[in-house]
Short mmCIF file of C-alpha atoms in Angstrom, two decimals:
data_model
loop_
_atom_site.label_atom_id
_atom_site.label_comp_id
_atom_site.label_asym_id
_atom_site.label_seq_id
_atom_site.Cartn_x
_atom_site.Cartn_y
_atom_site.Cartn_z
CA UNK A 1 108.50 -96.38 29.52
CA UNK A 2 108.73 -92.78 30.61
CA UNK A 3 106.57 -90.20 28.13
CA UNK A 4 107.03 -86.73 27.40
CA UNK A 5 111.00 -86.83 29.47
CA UNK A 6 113.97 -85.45 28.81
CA UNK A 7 115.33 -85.33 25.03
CA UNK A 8 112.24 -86.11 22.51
CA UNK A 9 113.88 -85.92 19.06
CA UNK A 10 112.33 -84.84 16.23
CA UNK A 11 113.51 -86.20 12.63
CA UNK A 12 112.30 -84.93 9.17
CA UNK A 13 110.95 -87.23 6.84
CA UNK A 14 112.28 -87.68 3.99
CA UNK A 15 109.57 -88.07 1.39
CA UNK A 16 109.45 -87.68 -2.64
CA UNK A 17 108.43 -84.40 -4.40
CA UNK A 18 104.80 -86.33 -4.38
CA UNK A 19 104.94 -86.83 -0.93
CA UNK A 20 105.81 -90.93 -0.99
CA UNK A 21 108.00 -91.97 2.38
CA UNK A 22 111.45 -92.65 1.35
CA UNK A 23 110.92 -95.87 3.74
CA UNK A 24 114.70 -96.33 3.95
CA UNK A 25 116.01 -92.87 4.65
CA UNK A 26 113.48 -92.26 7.42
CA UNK A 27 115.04 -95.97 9.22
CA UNK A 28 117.87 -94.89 8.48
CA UNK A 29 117.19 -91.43 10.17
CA UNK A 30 115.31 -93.40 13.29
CA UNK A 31 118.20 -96.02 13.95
CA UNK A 32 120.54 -93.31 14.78
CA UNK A 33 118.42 -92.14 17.25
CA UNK A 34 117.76 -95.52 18.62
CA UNK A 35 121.66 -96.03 18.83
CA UNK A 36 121.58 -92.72 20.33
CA UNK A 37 119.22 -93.89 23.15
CA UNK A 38 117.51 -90.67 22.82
CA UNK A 39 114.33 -90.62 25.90
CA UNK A 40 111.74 -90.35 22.79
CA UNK A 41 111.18 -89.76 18.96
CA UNK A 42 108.78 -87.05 17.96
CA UNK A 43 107.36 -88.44 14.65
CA UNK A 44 105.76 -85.59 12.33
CA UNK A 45 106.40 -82.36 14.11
CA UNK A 46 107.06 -79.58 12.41
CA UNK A 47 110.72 -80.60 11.08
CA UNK A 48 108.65 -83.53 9.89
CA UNK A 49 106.18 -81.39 8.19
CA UNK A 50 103.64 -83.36 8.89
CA UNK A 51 101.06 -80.55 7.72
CA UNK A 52 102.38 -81.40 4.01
CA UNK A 53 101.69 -85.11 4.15
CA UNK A 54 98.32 -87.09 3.40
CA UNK A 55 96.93 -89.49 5.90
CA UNK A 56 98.49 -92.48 3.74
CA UNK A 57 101.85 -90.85 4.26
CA UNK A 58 101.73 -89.75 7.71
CA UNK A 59 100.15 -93.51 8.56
CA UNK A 60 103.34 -95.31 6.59
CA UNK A 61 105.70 -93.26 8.48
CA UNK A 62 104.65 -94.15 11.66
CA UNK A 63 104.50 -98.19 10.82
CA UNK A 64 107.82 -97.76 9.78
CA UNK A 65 109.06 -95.74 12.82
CA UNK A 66 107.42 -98.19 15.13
CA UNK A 67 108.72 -101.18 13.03
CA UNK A 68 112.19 -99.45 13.17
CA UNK A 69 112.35 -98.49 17.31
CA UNK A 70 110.79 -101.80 18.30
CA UNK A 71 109.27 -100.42 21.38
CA UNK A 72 113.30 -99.39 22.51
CA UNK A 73 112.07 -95.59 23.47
CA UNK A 74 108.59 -94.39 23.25
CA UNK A 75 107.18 -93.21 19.53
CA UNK A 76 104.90 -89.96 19.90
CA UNK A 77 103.07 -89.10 16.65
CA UNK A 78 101.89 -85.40 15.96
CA UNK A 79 98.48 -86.30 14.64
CA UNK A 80 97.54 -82.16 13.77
CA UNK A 81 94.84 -81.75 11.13
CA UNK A 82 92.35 -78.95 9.74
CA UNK A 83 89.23 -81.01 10.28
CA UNK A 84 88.50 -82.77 13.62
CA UNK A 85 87.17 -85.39 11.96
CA UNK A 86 90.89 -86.10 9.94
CA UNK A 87 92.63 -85.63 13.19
CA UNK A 88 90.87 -88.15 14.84
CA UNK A 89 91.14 -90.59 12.74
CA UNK A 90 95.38 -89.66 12.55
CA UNK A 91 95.29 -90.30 16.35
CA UNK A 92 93.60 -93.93 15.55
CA UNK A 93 95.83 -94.83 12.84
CA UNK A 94 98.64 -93.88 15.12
CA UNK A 95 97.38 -96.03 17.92
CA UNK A 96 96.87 -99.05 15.55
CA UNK A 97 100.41 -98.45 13.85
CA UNK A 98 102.58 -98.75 17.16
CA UNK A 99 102.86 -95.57 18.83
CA UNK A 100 102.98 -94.67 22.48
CA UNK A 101 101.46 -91.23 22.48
CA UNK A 102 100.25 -88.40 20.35
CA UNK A 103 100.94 -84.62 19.85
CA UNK A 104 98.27 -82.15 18.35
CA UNK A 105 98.41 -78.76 17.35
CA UNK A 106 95.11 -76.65 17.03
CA UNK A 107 96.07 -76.05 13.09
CA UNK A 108 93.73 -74.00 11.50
CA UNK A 109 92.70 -71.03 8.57
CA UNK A 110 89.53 -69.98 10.28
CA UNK A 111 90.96 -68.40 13.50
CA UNK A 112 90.03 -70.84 15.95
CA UNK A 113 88.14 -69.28 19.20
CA UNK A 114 89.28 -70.98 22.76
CA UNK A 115 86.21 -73.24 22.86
CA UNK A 116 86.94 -73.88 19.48
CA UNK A 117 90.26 -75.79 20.04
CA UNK A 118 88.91 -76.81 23.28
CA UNK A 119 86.08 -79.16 21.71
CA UNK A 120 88.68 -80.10 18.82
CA UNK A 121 91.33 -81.35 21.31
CA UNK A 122 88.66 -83.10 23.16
CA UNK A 123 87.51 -85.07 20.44
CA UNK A 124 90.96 -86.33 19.77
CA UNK A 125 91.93 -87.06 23.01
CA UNK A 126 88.79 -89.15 23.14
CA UNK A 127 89.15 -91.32 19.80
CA UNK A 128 92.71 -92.88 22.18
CA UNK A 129 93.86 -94.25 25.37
CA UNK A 130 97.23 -92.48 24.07
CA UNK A 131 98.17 -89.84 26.30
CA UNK A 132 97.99 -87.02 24.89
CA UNK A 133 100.45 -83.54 24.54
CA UNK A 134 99.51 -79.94 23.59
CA UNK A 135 101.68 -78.84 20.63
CA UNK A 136 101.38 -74.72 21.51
CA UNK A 137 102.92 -73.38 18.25
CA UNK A 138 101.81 -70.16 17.31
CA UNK A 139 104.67 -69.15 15.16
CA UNK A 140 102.67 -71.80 12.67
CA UNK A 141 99.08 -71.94 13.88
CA UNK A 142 98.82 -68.38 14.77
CA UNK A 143 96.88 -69.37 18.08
CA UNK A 144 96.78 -68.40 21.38
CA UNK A 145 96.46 -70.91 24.38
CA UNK A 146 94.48 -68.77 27.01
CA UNK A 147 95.66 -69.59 30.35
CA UNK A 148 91.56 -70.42 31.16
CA UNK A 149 91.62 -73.15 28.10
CA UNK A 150 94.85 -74.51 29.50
CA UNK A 151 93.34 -75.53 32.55
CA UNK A 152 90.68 -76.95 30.87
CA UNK A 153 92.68 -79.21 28.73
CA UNK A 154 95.00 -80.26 31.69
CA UNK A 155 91.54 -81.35 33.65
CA UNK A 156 91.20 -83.83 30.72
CA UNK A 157 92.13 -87.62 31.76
CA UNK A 158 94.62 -88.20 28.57
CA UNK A 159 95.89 -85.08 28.09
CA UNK A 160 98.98 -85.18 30.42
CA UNK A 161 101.75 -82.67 28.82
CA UNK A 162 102.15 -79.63 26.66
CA UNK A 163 105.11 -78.43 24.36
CA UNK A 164 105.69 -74.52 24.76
CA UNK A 165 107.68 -72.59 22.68
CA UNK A 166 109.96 -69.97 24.04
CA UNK A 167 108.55 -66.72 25.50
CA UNK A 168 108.65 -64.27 22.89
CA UNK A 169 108.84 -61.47 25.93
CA UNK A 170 110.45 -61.76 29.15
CA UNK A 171 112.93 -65.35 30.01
CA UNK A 172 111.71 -68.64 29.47
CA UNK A 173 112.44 -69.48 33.63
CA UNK A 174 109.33 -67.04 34.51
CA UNK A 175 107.58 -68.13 31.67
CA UNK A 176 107.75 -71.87 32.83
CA UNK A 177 106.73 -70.88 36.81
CA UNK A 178 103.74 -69.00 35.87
CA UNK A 179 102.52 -72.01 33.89
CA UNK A 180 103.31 -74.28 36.47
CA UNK A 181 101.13 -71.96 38.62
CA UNK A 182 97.74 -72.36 36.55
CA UNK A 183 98.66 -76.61 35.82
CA UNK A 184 98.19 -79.74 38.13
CA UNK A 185 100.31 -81.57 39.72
CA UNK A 186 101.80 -84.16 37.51
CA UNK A 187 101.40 -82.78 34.27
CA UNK A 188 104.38 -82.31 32.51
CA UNK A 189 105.63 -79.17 30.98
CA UNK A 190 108.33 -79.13 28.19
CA UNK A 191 109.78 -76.73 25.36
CA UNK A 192 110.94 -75.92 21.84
CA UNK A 193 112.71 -73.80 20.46
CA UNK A 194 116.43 -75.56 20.95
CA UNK A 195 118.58 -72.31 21.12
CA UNK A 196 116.71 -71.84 24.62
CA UNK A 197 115.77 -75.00 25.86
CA UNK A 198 118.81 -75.75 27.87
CA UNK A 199 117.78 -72.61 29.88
CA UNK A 200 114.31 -74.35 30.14
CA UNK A 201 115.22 -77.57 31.19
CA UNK A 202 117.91 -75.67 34.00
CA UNK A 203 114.29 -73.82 34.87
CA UNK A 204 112.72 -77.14 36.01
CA UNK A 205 111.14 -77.94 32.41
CA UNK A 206 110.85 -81.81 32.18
CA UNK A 207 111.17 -82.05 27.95
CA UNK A 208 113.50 -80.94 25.26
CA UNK A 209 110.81 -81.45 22.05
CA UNK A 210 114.10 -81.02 19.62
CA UNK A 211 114.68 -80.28 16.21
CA UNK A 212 118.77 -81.23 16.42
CA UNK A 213 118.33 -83.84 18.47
CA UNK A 214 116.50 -85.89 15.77
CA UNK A 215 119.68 -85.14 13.23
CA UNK A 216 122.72 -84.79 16.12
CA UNK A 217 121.46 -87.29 19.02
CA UNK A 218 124.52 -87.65 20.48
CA UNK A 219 125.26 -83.65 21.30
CA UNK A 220 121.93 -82.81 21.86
CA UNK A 221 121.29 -85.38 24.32
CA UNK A 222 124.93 -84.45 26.46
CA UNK A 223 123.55 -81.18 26.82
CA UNK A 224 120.02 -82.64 28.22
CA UNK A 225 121.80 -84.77 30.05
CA UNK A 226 123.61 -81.87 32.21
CA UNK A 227 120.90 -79.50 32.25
CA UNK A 228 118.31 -81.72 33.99
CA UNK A 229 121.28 -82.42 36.38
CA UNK A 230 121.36 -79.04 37.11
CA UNK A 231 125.14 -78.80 35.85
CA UNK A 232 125.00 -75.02 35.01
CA UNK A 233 128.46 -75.04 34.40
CA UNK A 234 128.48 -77.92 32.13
CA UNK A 235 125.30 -76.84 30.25
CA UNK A 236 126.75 -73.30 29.35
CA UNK A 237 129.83 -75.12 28.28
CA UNK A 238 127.80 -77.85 26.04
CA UNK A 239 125.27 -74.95 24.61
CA UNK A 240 128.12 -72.61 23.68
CA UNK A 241 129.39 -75.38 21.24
CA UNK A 242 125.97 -75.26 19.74
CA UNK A 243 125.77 -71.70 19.24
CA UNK A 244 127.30 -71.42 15.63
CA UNK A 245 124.56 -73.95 14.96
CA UNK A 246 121.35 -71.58 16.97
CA UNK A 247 122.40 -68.71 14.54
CA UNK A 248 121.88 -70.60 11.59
CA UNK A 249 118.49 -72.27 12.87
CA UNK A 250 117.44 -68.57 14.09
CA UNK A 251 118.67 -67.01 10.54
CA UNK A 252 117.11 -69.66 7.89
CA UNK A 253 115.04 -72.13 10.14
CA UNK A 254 115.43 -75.09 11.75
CA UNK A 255 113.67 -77.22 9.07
CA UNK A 256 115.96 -76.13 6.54
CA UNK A 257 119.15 -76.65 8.60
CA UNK A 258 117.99 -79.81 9.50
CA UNK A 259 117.84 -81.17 6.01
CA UNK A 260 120.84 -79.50 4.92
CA UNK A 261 122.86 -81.59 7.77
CA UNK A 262 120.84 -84.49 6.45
CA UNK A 263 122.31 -84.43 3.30
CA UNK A 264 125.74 -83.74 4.59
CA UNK A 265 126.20 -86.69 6.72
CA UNK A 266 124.58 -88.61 3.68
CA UNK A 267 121.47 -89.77 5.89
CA UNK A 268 119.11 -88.80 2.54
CA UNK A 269 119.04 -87.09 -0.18
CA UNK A 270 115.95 -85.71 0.06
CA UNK A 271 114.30 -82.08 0.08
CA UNK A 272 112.07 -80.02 1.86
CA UNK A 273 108.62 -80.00 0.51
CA UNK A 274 107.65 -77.17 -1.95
CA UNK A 275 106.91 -74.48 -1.41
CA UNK A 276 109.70 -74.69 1.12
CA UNK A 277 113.49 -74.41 -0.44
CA UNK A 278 116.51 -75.57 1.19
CA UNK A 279 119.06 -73.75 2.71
CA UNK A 280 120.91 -71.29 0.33
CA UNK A 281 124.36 -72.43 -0.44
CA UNK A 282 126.08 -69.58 0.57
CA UNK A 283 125.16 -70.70 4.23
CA UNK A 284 127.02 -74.08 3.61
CA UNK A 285 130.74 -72.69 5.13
CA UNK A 286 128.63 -71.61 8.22
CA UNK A 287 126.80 -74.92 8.73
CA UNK A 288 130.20 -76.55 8.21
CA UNK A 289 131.71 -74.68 10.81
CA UNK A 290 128.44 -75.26 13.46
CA UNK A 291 128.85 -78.96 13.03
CA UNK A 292 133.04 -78.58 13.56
CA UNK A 293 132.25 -77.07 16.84
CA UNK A 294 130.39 -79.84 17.86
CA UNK A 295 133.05 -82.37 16.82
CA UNK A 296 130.58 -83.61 14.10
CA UNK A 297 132.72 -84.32 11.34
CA UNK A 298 130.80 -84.83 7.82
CA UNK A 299 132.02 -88.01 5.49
#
């Protein structure tokens, strides 16, 4: 079982107003991907707003994603908290409820200083074998990864990858050699931010952490497919279909896109926690048209 490779898909989860897993929508969500043969499920990132889910919640979804993959593809569980104490004990209900390895984010309201996150993530990364990625995400948590604290995560046995978003200056090709600069050997460098990650994976990036792959497998794993073969031509061909799709994700969010398509192939009916509000309807046509272009065809 490969970790942290090639297309790791990231589903919502569909949960009640109150927050209750809708048990059967998330299988339902988790057996396409599993038909898909996507390289890994990303359970509670971001599109599955895991920061708006209590520890009962987030510790049923991952029984049922485990229960519902069956060890097919590896299961890697975002396990970010406020307290180091609560994500800790995420990463060992994880590790007792089936899954392979663990993603954290250094969430916090206090602005956290680089030792700060330093001691957090190596209290997590101690309470698990689980190897261990670095969920960088500062268009949520508002922190900066120095390039110092980096290295000092990397030098820690189970923390083996990061997830990086997209440069906000400059092209995500330098951005991914001067990383690779600073980290060991081995340790595995992927992105986010799908409108860009074909580019990163064409750079020599090793993971697609997606938001449409854990809603549209099938596309989103052609494209990562022909980027990590190098296919240039191919890719630009494959990512231009997806580019209706990249303005709406870019214009209203990917969350809210991803739900929207949710309910439009009837996978669930459910919403987007509060305060978060779906998509506006008059973004419908578009999203309509974005899924045309990729031959996905809604019942």
């Amino acid at each position: 079982m490969t970790l942290f490779h090639g297309l790791s898909a990231f589903p919502i989860t569909p949960a009640t107003p109150d927050g209750t897993i809708l048990a059967d929508d998330l299988a339902r969500l988790l057996l396409r991907l599993k038909a898909a043969k996507v390289n890994s499920v990303g359970l509670l990132g971001s599109t599955g707003t895991y920061a708006y889910l209590d520890r009962n919640a987030r510790r049923d979804a991952v029984t049922i994603a485990a229960e519902t993959l069956a060890g097919e593809m590896p299961l890697i569980v975002s396990v970010g908290a406020l307290r180091t104490d609560a994500a800790v004990a995420l990463a060992q209900d994880a590790a007792k409820a089936g899954a392979d390895a663990l993603l954290m984010a250094p969430v916090s309201y206090t602005p956290l200083t680089q030792e700060e996150a330093y001691q957090h993530y190596l209290a997590v990364a101690a309470a698990t074998d689980l190897p261990l990625s670095i969920y960088n995400n500062p268009g949520t948590t508002h922190f900066t990864f120095g390039t110092d604290l980096l290295v000092r995560l990397a030098a820690i046995p189970t923390i083996t990858a990061i997830k990086m978003p997209l440069p906000a200056q400059g092209n995500v090709a330098d951005d991914f050699a001067a990383l690779k600069t600073h980290l060991p050997d081995g340790f595995i460098i992927g992105y986010s931010g799908d409108w860009g990650c074909a580019e990163a994976l064409l750079a020599g990036a090793q993971t697609w952490y997606s938001v449409v792959g854990g809603i549209l497998p099938e596309p989103a794993l052609r494209l990562t497919q022909a980027a990590l073969a190098g296919d240039t031509v191919r890719t630009a061909e494959l990512n231009a279909q997806f580019a209706p799709l990249w303005t709406l994700f870019r214009a209203h969010g990917s969350l809210r896109v991803a739900y929207a398509i949710a309910h439009l192939l009837g996978l669930t009916q459910a919403l987007p926690p509060r305060p978060i509000l779906p998509m506006p309807d008059s973004a419908w046509p578009d999203l309509r048209t974005a899924l045309a272009a990729l031959g996905v065809q809604p019942d």
